Structures are given as C-alpha cells and as structure tokens.
Coordinates of C-alpha atoms and ligand atoms in Angstrom, one line a residue:
M11 CA 132.8 90.4 87.2
Q12 CA 131.3 87.0 86.8
T13 CA 127.2 86.8 86.4
H14 CA 127.1 83.6 84.7
N15 CA 126.4 80.5 86.8
L16 CA 129.0 77.5 87.3
I17 CA 127.5 74.3 86.1
D18 CA 130.1 71.4 85.3
G19 CA 133.1 73.7 84.7
A20 CA 131.2 76.0 81.8
W21 CA 129.4 79.8 83.1
V22 CA 125.9 79.3 82.1
G23 CA 122.6 81.5 82.6
A24 CA 119.3 80.6 83.0
S25 CA 117.8 78.9 80.4
D26 CA 115.2 81.6 80.3
G27 CA 117.2 84.4 80.8
A28 CA 116.2 85.4 83.7
T29 CA 118.0 87.5 86.4
L30 CA 118.1 88.6 89.8
R31 CA 119.4 92.1 90.4
V32 CA 122.6 92.8 93.3
T33 CA 122.6 96.3 94.9
N34 CA 125.2 98.2 96.5
P35 CA 123.1 98.9 99.6
A36 CA 125.0 101.8 100.5
R37 CA 124.3 103.7 97.3
D38 CA 121.0 102.0 96.7
E39 CA 122.2 101.2 93.0
V40 CA 122.3 97.9 91.0
I41 CA 125.3 96.4 90.4
A42 CA 124.8 93.6 88.8
E43 CA 122.3 91.3 87.3
V44 CA 123.3 87.4 87.9
A45 CA 121.5 84.5 86.7
S46 CA 118.5 83.5 88.3
V47 CA 118.0 79.8 87.6
G48 CA 115.5 77.0 88.8
A49 CA 114.7 73.1 89.3
A50 CA 115.4 72.3 86.0
E51 CA 119.3 74.3 86.6
T52 CA 120.1 73.1 89.6
R53 CA 119.4 69.5 88.5
S54 CA 121.8 69.8 85.9
A55 CA 124.2 71.2 88.8
I56 CA 123.8 68.1 90.9
D57 CA 124.1 65.9 87.9
A58 CA 127.6 67.6 87.3
A59 CA 128.4 67.1 91.2
W60 CA 127.3 63.3 90.9
R61 CA 129.4 62.6 88.0
A62 CA 133.0 64.1 89.4
R63 CA 132.5 62.5 92.7
E64 CA 134.0 59.0 92.0
S65 CA 137.0 60.4 90.2
W66 CA 137.0 63.9 93.2
A67 CA 137.3 61.2 96.5
A68 CA 139.4 58.6 94.3
K69 CA 142.3 61.4 94.4
T70 CA 144.7 61.3 97.2
A71 CA 144.3 63.8 100.0
G72 CA 147.6 65.0 99.3
E73 CA 146.0 66.1 95.6
R74 CA 142.5 67.3 96.8
G75 CA 144.8 69.5 99.1
G76 CA 146.8 71.0 96.8
L77 CA 143.7 72.4 94.7
L78 CA 142.7 73.5 98.3
S79 CA 145.9 75.1 98.9
A80 CA 146.3 76.9 95.1
L81 CA 142.2 78.6 95.6
A82 CA 143.5 79.6 99.3
G83 CA 146.2 81.1 97.2
L84 CA 144.7 83.1 94.6
M85 CA 141.9 84.1 96.9
R86 CA 144.9 85.6 98.8
R87 CA 146.5 86.9 95.4
D88 CA 143.2 88.6 94.5
T89 CA 142.3 90.2 98.4
D90 CA 142.0 93.6 97.3
R91 CA 139.7 92.9 94.0
L92 CA 137.3 90.4 96.3
A93 CA 136.9 92.8 98.8
A94 CA 135.8 95.9 96.5
L95 CA 133.4 93.1 95.3
M96 CA 132.0 92.3 99.1
T97 CA 131.8 95.6 100.2
A98 CA 129.9 97.0 97.2
E99 CA 127.4 94.0 97.2
Q100 CA 127.2 94.0 100.9
G101 CA 128.5 97.0 102.9
K102 CA 130.9 96.1 105.4
P103 CA 134.0 98.3 105.2
L104 CA 136.5 97.5 103.2
A105 CA 138.8 96.6 105.7
E106 CA 136.4 93.7 107.7
A107 CA 136.2 93.0 103.7
R108 CA 139.7 92.2 103.0
G109 CA 140.2 90.5 106.4
E110 CA 137.4 88.6 106.0
I111 CA 139.1 86.9 102.7
A112 CA 142.1 86.3 104.8
Y113 CA 139.8 84.5 106.9
A114 CA 137.8 82.5 104.5
A115 CA 140.9 81.3 103.1
S116 CA 142.4 80.2 106.2
F117 CA 139.8 77.4 106.0
L118 CA 140.6 76.1 102.6
S119 CA 144.3 76.1 104.0
W120 CA 143.1 74.3 106.8
A121 CA 141.2 71.4 105.4
A122 CA 143.8 71.5 102.9
E123 CA 145.9 69.9 105.6
E124 CA 143.2 68.2 107.8
G125 CA 142.2 66.3 104.9
K126 CA 145.2 64.5 104.8
R127 CA 144.6 63.3 108.8
L128 CA 141.7 61.5 107.7
T129 CA 141.8 58.6 109.6
G130 CA 140.0 55.4 110.2
D131 CA 140.7 52.6 112.6
I132 CA 141.4 48.8 113.1
I133 CA 139.4 47.7 116.3
P134 CA 140.9 44.4 117.8
A135 CA 138.5 41.6 117.2
S136 CA 136.8 38.9 119.5
A137 CA 137.1 36.3 117.3
P138 CA 140.8 35.0 116.1
D139 CA 139.9 34.7 112.6
K140 CA 137.8 38.2 112.5
R141 CA 139.1 41.8 111.8
I142 CA 137.4 45.3 112.3
L143 CA 138.0 47.9 109.9
V144 CA 136.5 51.0 110.2
L145 CA 136.7 54.0 106.8
R146 CA 135.9 57.2 106.8
Q147 CA 134.3 57.7 103.7
P148 CA 133.3 60.8 101.7
V149 CA 129.0 61.7 102.3
G150 CA 129.0 62.2 98.9
V151 CA 127.4 65.6 96.9
T152 CA 126.8 67.5 99.4
G153 CA 124.2 71.2 98.8
I154 CA 125.9 74.4 100.7
I155 CA 123.6 77.2 101.5
T156 CA 124.9 80.1 102.5
P157 CA 123.8 84.1 104.2
W158 CA 124.4 87.4 102.8
N159 CA 126.4 88.7 105.7
F160 CA 129.7 86.5 105.1
P161 CA 129.6 86.2 101.8
A162 CA 133.1 84.3 101.2
A163 CA 133.5 83.2 104.5
M164 CA 130.8 81.3 105.0
I165 CA 131.0 79.5 102.1
T166 CA 134.8 78.4 102.3
R167 CA 133.7 77.3 105.4
K168 CA 131.6 74.4 104.3
L169 CA 133.8 74.0 101.0
G170 CA 136.8 73.2 102.3
P171 CA 136.3 70.7 104.4
A172 CA 133.5 69.2 102.0
L173 CA 136.2 69.0 99.6
A174 CA 138.8 67.5 101.3
A175 CA 136.9 64.8 102.6
G176 CA 136.2 64.2 98.8
C177 CA 132.8 65.6 98.6
T178 CA 131.5 67.3 95.5
V179 CA 129.5 70.2 95.8
V180 CA 126.6 72.5 94.8
I181 CA 126.6 75.9 96.6
K182 CA 123.6 78.2 96.7
P183 CA 125.0 81.6 97.9
A184 CA 122.5 84.2 99.6
E185 CA 120.4 86.5 96.8
L186 CA 121.6 89.3 98.2
T187 CA 125.2 88.5 97.9
P188 CA 125.8 85.9 94.4
L189 CA 129.2 87.9 93.3
S190 CA 131.1 87.4 95.9
A191 CA 130.6 83.4 95.2
L192 CA 130.6 83.5 91.9
A193 CA 134.1 85.5 92.0
I194 CA 135.1 82.3 94.2
G195 CA 133.9 79.7 91.4
E196 CA 136.3 81.6 89.1
L197 CA 139.1 81.1 91.3
A198 CA 138.0 77.6 91.7
C199 CA 138.0 77.2 88.1
E200 CA 141.6 79.1 87.5
A201 CA 142.9 76.6 90.8
G202 CA 142.7 73.6 88.6
I203 CA 139.6 71.9 90.4
P204 CA 138.1 69.8 87.8
D205 CA 134.7 70.4 86.4
G206 CA 131.7 69.2 88.2
V207 CA 133.4 69.5 91.9
V208 CA 132.4 72.7 92.3
N209 CA 129.1 74.1 91.2
I210 CA 127.4 77.4 92.0
V211 CA 123.8 78.3 91.6
T212 CA 121.7 81.2 91.9
G213 CA 118.1 82.6 92.1
D214 CA 114.9 82.0 93.9
A215 CA 115.8 80.0 97.0
A216 CA 112.8 78.0 97.5
T217 CA 113.3 76.8 94.3
I218 CA 116.7 75.9 93.7
G219 CA 116.3 74.4 98.0
D220 CA 113.6 72.0 97.0
A221 CA 115.3 70.9 94.1
L222 CA 118.4 70.0 96.3
F223 CA 115.6 68.3 98.7
D224 CA 114.1 66.2 96.1
D225 CA 117.0 64.6 94.6
D226 CA 118.1 61.8 96.4
R227 CA 121.7 61.9 95.1
V228 CA 122.4 64.9 97.1
R229 CA 123.5 63.3 100.6
K230 CA 124.1 66.3 102.7
L231 CA 123.2 69.8 103.0
S232 CA 125.0 72.6 105.1
F233 CA 123.6 75.4 106.1
T234 CA 123.8 78.7 107.7
G235 CA 120.8 81.1 107.8
S236 CA 117.9 82.0 110.2
T237 CA 116.2 79.7 112.7
R238 CA 113.2 80.5 110.9
V239 CA 114.6 78.5 107.4
G240 CA 116.8 76.0 109.5
Q241 CA 113.7 74.9 110.5
L242 CA 112.1 74.9 107.4
L243 CA 114.9 72.8 105.9
M244 CA 115.0 70.6 108.5
S245 CA 111.5 69.4 107.8
K246 CA 112.1 69.4 104.4
A247 CA 115.0 66.7 104.8
S248 CA 113.1 64.9 107.2
E249 CA 111.3 63.1 104.2
H250 CA 114.5 62.0 102.8
L251 CA 116.7 62.0 106.1
L252 CA 118.7 64.0 104.6
R253 CA 122.0 64.4 106.7
L254 CA 122.2 68.2 107.8
S255 CA 124.3 70.8 109.4
L256 CA 122.6 73.9 110.6
E257 CA 124.3 77.4 111.6
L258 CA 121.2 79.3 112.6
G259 CA 120.7 82.5 114.7
G260 CA 122.0 83.8 117.8
H261 CA 121.3 86.2 120.8
A262 CA 124.7 86.2 122.5
P263 CA 125.3 87.5 126.2
F264 CA 128.4 89.7 127.4
L265 CA 128.9 89.7 130.7
V266 CA 131.3 91.8 132.6
F267 CA 132.6 90.6 136.1
D268 CA 133.7 93.1 138.9
D269 CA 136.9 91.6 139.0
A270 CA 137.5 92.4 135.0
D271 CA 139.8 94.3 133.2
V272 CA 137.2 97.0 132.3
G273 CA 139.5 98.8 129.6
K274 CA 140.0 95.0 127.6
A275 CA 136.3 94.8 127.9
V276 CA 135.3 97.8 126.5
A277 CA 137.8 96.8 123.5
A278 CA 135.7 93.4 122.8
A279 CA 132.8 95.0 123.2
V280 CA 133.1 97.5 120.6
A281 CA 135.0 94.9 117.7
C282 CA 132.3 92.0 118.9
K283 CA 129.1 94.0 118.8
F284 CA 129.7 96.5 115.8
R285 CA 131.7 94.8 113.3
N286 CA 129.7 93.7 110.3
A287 CA 127.3 96.6 111.6
G288 CA 126.1 94.5 114.0
Q289 CA 124.9 91.9 111.2
T290 CA 127.0 88.6 112.8
C291 CA 125.3 85.5 114.3
I292 CA 128.1 85.2 117.2
C293 CA 128.0 89.4 117.6
A294 CA 127.1 90.4 121.4
N295 CA 123.4 91.4 121.4
R296 CA 122.8 92.2 125.4
F297 CA 125.4 93.3 127.6
Y298 CA 124.9 92.8 131.6
V299 CA 127.5 94.5 133.2
Q300 CA 127.8 94.0 137.7
D301 CA 127.3 96.9 139.6
G302 CA 130.6 97.4 140.7
V303 CA 132.1 98.4 137.2
Y304 CA 129.1 99.2 135.7
D305 CA 129.6 102.8 135.5
E306 CA 133.3 102.4 134.7
F307 CA 132.2 100.2 131.5
V308 CA 129.3 101.9 130.4
A309 CA 131.5 105.5 130.6
G310 CA 133.9 103.5 128.4
F311 CA 131.7 101.9 125.9
T312 CA 129.8 105.1 125.2
E313 CA 133.2 106.9 124.6
A314 CA 134.2 104.3 122.2
V315 CA 131.1 104.2 120.5
S316 CA 130.7 107.9 120.1
K317 CA 134.2 107.8 117.9
L318 CA 132.4 105.2 115.1
T319 CA 132.7 106.6 112.0
V320 CA 129.8 105.6 109.6
G321 CA 129.5 106.0 106.2
D322 CA 130.4 104.0 103.0
G323 CA 132.6 101.0 103.4
A324 CA 134.5 101.4 100.4
H325 CA 135.9 104.6 101.6
E326 CA 138.5 103.9 103.9
G327 CA 138.5 105.0 107.6
V328 CA 134.3 104.0 107.9
D329 CA 133.7 102.0 111.0
I330 CA 130.1 101.2 110.0
G331 CA 128.6 100.7 106.7
P332 CA 124.9 100.6 105.8
L333 CA 122.3 97.8 106.9
I334 CA 122.0 95.2 104.3
N335 CA 118.0 96.3 103.2
D336 CA 115.4 99.2 104.3
A337 CA 114.0 95.3 106.2
A338 CA 116.9 95.5 108.2
V339 CA 117.2 98.9 109.2
E340 CA 113.0 99.2 110.3
K341 CA 113.9 96.5 112.7
V342 CA 116.4 97.7 114.1
E343 CA 114.2 100.8 114.5
S344 CA 111.4 98.8 116.0
H345 CA 113.6 97.5 118.6
V346 CA 115.5 100.8 119.9
E347 CA 111.7 102.2 119.7
D348 CA 109.9 99.1 121.8
A349 CA 113.2 99.7 124.2
R350 CA 112.4 103.3 124.9
S351 CA 108.6 102.4 125.1
H352 CA 110.1 100.5 128.1
G353 CA 111.7 102.9 130.1
A354 CA 114.9 102.7 128.4
T355 CA 117.1 105.6 127.8
V356 CA 119.4 106.0 124.8
P357 CA 122.9 107.8 125.9
V358 CA 124.6 107.6 122.3
G359 CA 123.0 106.7 118.8
G360 CA 119.4 106.2 118.4
D361 CA 118.3 106.8 115.7
R362 CA 119.4 106.6 111.5
V363 CA 121.8 108.7 110.4
H364 CA 122.2 109.9 106.6
P365 CA 125.7 110.1 105.3
K366 CA 125.3 112.6 102.3
G367 CA 124.6 111.4 98.7
L368 CA 124.1 107.6 100.3
A369 CA 121.4 105.6 101.1
N370 CA 118.9 105.7 103.7
R371 CA 119.6 102.7 105.4
F372 CA 122.2 103.6 108.1
Y373 CA 121.7 103.4 111.6
A374 CA 123.8 105.1 113.9
P375 CA 125.8 103.0 116.4
T376 CA 123.6 103.0 119.5
L377 CA 123.9 102.4 123.5
V378 CA 120.2 101.6 125.2
E379 CA 120.9 101.6 128.9
G380 CA 117.9 100.0 131.0
M381 CA 117.2 96.8 129.2
T382 CA 114.7 94.7 131.0
P383 CA 113.5 91.2 130.3
D384 CA 110.4 92.3 128.2
M385 CA 112.1 94.2 126.1
K386 CA 112.7 93.0 122.2
L387 CA 116.4 94.1 122.4
A388 CA 116.8 91.3 125.5
S389 CA 115.3 88.3 123.2
E390 CA 115.4 88.7 119.5
E391 CA 118.0 88.6 117.3
T392 CA 118.7 92.7 116.5
F393 CA 121.2 92.3 113.5
G394 CA 122.2 95.6 113.7
P395 CA 125.1 98.5 115.7
V396 CA 123.0 98.7 118.6
A397 CA 124.1 97.5 122.4
P398 CA 121.1 97.4 125.1
V399 CA 123.1 97.3 128.9
A400 CA 121.6 96.3 132.1
R401 CA 123.0 95.9 135.8
F402 CA 123.4 92.3 137.8
T403 CA 124.8 91.9 141.3
A404 CA 125.3 88.1 142.0
E405 CA 127.2 85.7 139.5
R406 CA 124.2 83.0 139.3
E407 CA 122.1 85.9 138.3
A408 CA 124.5 86.8 135.2
I409 CA 124.4 82.7 134.5
E410 CA 119.9 82.9 134.5
L411 CA 120.1 85.4 132.4
A412 CA 122.5 84.7 129.9
N413 CA 120.8 81.2 129.1
A414 CA 117.4 82.8 129.1
S415 CA 117.3 82.4 125.4
E416 CA 116.1 80.5 123.0
Y417 CA 119.2 80.8 121.2
G418 CA 122.6 78.7 122.0
L419 CA 125.6 79.8 119.9
A420 CA 128.1 82.2 121.2
A421 CA 128.6 83.7 124.9
Y422 CA 131.0 86.4 126.1
Y423 CA 132.4 87.3 129.7
F424 CA 135.1 89.0 131.5
T425 CA 136.4 88.2 134.4
R426 CA 140.6 88.0 135.9
D427 CA 139.4 85.2 139.0
A428 CA 140.6 81.9 137.6
S429 CA 137.9 79.8 139.4
R430 CA 135.4 81.7 138.0
L431 CA 136.3 81.4 134.8
M432 CA 135.8 77.9 134.5
R433 CA 132.9 77.8 136.3
V434 CA 131.2 80.3 134.0
A435 CA 132.3 78.4 131.2
E436 CA 131.2 75.3 132.1
A437 CA 127.8 76.9 133.0
L438 CA 126.8 79.0 129.6
E439 CA 124.7 76.9 127.3
Y440 CA 126.6 77.9 124.1
G441 CA 128.3 76.2 121.6
I442 CA 131.0 79.0 121.8
V443 CA 132.1 81.0 124.6
G444 CA 134.5 83.9 124.9
A445 CA 136.4 83.3 128.1
N446 CA 137.8 87.3 128.0
D447 CA 138.2 87.4 124.2
G448 CA 135.1 88.9 122.0
G449 CA 136.5 87.4 118.7
P450 CA 136.8 83.6 119.0
S451 CA 136.3 82.4 115.5
T452 CA 138.9 81.2 114.2
A453 CA 139.6 78.0 111.2
Q454 CA 141.0 75.8 113.4
A455 CA 138.6 75.9 116.0
P456 CA 134.5 74.3 116.4
F457 CA 132.1 76.8 115.5
G458 CA 128.0 75.7 116.1
G459 CA 125.2 75.9 118.4
V460 CA 123.6 74.2 120.8
K461 CA 119.2 74.7 121.0
H462 CA 117.8 77.0 118.2
S463 CA 121.2 77.7 117.0
G464 CA 121.6 74.8 115.3
F465 CA 123.7 71.5 115.5
G466 CA 127.1 70.3 113.8
R467 CA 130.5 72.0 114.1
E468 CA 132.4 73.6 111.2
G469 CA 136.2 74.6 111.2
G470 CA 139.3 72.6 112.4
K471 CA 139.2 68.5 113.0
Y472 CA 135.6 68.7 113.8
A473 CA 134.0 69.8 110.4
M474 CA 135.4 66.6 108.7
D475 CA 133.0 65.0 110.3
E476 CA 130.5 66.5 109.1
Y477 CA 131.1 65.6 105.6
T478 CA 131.8 61.9 106.4
E479 CA 130.2 58.8 106.6
I480 CA 131.7 56.1 108.7
K481 CA 131.7 52.1 107.5
Y482 CA 132.4 49.5 109.2
V483 CA 134.3 46.3 108.0
S484 CA 133.7 43.0 109.5
W485 CA 136.2 41.2 107.9
Q486 CA 136.6 37.1 108.5
L487 CA 139.9 35.8 107.3
Ligands
ADP15 P1 119.4 85.6 106.8 O1 118.4 86.2 107.6 O2 120.9 85.7 107.0 O3 118.7 86.6 105.3 P2 117.9 83.3 105.7 O4 117.9 82.3 106.4 O5 116.8 84.1 105.2 O6 118.8 84.3 106.3 O7 118.7 83.3 104.5 C1 119.9 82.1 104.5 C2 120.0 81.4 103.5 O8 119.3 80.2 102.9 C3 119.8 82.0 101.6 O9 121.0 81.7 100.9 C4 118.9 82.0 101.7 O10 118.4 82.3 99.9 C5 118.7 80.8 101.7 N1 117.0 80.1 102.0 C6 115.9 81.1 102.2 N2 114.5 80.1 102.1 C7 115.3 79.1 102.0 C8 114.6 77.8 101.4 N3 112.9 78.0 101.1 N4 115.1 77.1 100.6 C9 116.2 76.8 100.6 N5 116.9 78.0 100.7 C10 116.5 79.3 101.3

C-alpha cells in the first residue's frame, strides 16, 4: 500500500515526517498513515508539473492516448486489489467499488481517444491576404481537488481529459480517502507516464489548496466537493483569475408520474438513492409521486428498501456500508428527527443499526412519508440512506417542487408519455436529467450542474474544453 506522495516521479514523505491517519469507517480502525505535506512540498509538485508541461504537450495525441490507455488497462488488471483498498478506506460495498474502478478506467479510455479529435479551425478571413487560424492548446499546470465519496472516479474524470489535452497535474485527494489516489499514482508510473506529469500530494486541505492558488504557474483548478468549499475556492480564484471547474452539491428530485412504469421507477429509485449509502452528489434526495400511483410506488419502494442488507462493505452481498464518519451519521439522524418533529412518518428504517463487531456508523435504509417543504430533508443535502416521499397532483406543481432548490445537478422523472417526457426534460433546471433512467453517469456524456451545483462539464468531448485554451492566430500572407 503506497503511503508516500508522488512528486516528479519519486515517492516522498513530508519533509517534517508528518502523517495523516486513514481510517476504515466500518471498523473504526486506522489502516494507514499517509504523508501529510505542506506548502513547500506542494510547490515542489507544481515545480515538477511546470517542468514537465512542455515535453508532455509536445507529445502527439496518440502518444498521450497510448499512455492513458495503458493506465486504464492497469486499473482493470488490478480491479480486485483497488476495489478492496477503496472499500477499506471509504466503506462502499465491494461490488460497488469494483464498479467504480471500471467506471474510473472508462474516463481514461475515453479521453485517450478523444484527445486525438482535439481539432482547431480555419475560418475564412475578410481580406484576401489574411488567414484565420484557431488553435486549441493545453491550459497548462492543473490542480485537481477531489472528494471522498468516489475516491477513484472523481480523479480519473479530471485526470483523463487534462492529460489528453496536454496538461500536467497536481492532484490533492480527500484526506479521508488518499489510498486509492496514491494507488492510481503507482499505476501511472507503471504505465510509463513521464515524471512530473502526474503529481499527488496529501495533507491539510487548506494549506495545499492555498499553495495551489498562490502559484501563478497553476492555470486551472478542477474541483469536486461541497458547495461551501466551492464558494471559498471561487473567491480565492478571483484574486488570480484562475480558471475553475466546480462540481458541487446536489439535491436531486425524483418525479413519478401517473403514466410511469412503476416497477421500473421503483427499481431506479432504489439504485439511485441507496448506492454508496446515499453519499452521492447526484443521488435522488426527494421523491414526488403523483396521486394515481402513489400507493403502488410507496408499497413497492417500501418492500424493496426493507430487503437491503447493511454491513461491512468488505463482505459480499452487503448493499449498504457505513457512512463515512460520525458527523455524517449525526446529520442523517438530525434530518430524520426534524422530519418526524414536523409530522412525517417512517415506514422503514429511521434509526442507526449496529452490525456485530462494527463501528457505530451504520444507518438503516429509510423511507420517510409526508415530506413537506419546511423539512430539512426537502432542501438540504442529506448524504445518507434516507428517501423522503411526498405526493403531487399536477405536472406543473411537480416541476415547481423539483426546481425549488438552490441546487441544479441531477433530476429524475418517470413517465411513458412522449410529450411529457420532452416537456419535463426542458423545464427541469438541472445539468443532468434522467428520463426513465436512474443511472445517467457515463464517460461519454457531459456531467455537471447549474445554480449552486457549480459550472463546467466533465465527461465526453465537453471535458476537453475545460482543459484547453483557444488561441486565435491572425496570419497576413
Ligand atoms: P465533502 O463534503 O465531500 O467532504 P469538501 O468540499 O469538504 O466536500 O471536500 C472536497 C475536497 O475539497 C477534499 O479534497 C477536501 O480536502 C478539499 N478541501 C476542503 N477545504 C479546502 C480548502 N479550504 N482548500 C482546498 N481544498 C479544500
């Protein structure tokens, strides 16, 4: 298990020997101590990325793509090892961790090919002796800051297009889940990605973050995390006019119309809500169900939720692992208590569960009926395995409820009416809309939000725009 930082192709500890503890959330056991570096080491990582940038950008897209494909292949080769590491530090069930490794590798494979299609333009000029050329060039040294809920995929979703576009990177993974990031770093070395192209630093977030911001050689920062930190980073970025991509929080509505395939909606609701124990920025946070199918949907949802098994994600067959830390469980408890105090009922779950020999960090998959707009569940990100449900009568009412959020990341709805399908897709103020689909994420599609969910798009050809500058060459013959 790698616990040092990757700087200029070498594995190094903090200069003062400081370390950061990594805990298995299911067992509350320390599983590793990784380097906890500061501003000086972060500057060394930026130095390395700066030195490597010209030769990396000078490689052909095919050469860069070949190295990205090699890294993707190594991740696939090591799926079981990487998944076990992820489950140990993050808690998600092994099957989901394996799925995340495949998903993470897919961003590298996609970007490896997409880099070859990074074309410019030649525009007809307005004078006969002039030519207008538009070049797309790499932004340069890029900072990447990622969260703990998807410890591998949130890195590769940025790393793939950044490297494919010709940028070099300094990655700061979440303090809670640095091991997956460092393991990807080892594979990047094995794949033959040159020294300095990928650097990884772990340690205090604000210290490393400030070192990235304070260095004008860093030209771009791509961040996935909370809206609170995103806003902080945006205010810091303004001093340096640093280019940003921000993928922030969400509060996804899930609408079920009378004309929906209710069985399909229930299956999607379970997958979309309870994956990663509900700790996913695009997972459904609030369910609105039309009167005509309300009873059928709630009965099906209740039955499906009551079958989910809770336990250590390292054991095969577990559906719901622990929450990431004590604060996460306390937040979920406070949301459910708040709902109860406002008159909601809880047909399934509604409390912690205590699997034998494990930490006190498990919350039962929960259904809350009678959600009203004044409840925390209706407006704040719960980030846990709780599904609040409310009724609606008219389509317009459902859209107003869905859009009544400061967030705008993902929304879901179920209908078999083709006109409604298009109408609702257009009316939802969200970056990602799942129409009869609870799992829209995929490497080739644009992922990102509007409003307080941030800006910029990851995935597919759109991601390349985030890591390229447009240069206009006006050429007089
Ligand atoms: P979450 O709620 O998912 O933990 P955070 O926004 O707190 O989201 O964290 C996402 C990432 O941002 C993590 O890598 C975290 O270490 C980092 N981070 C938190 N605060 C700062 C900061 N002040 N500067 C830079 N990065 C930060």
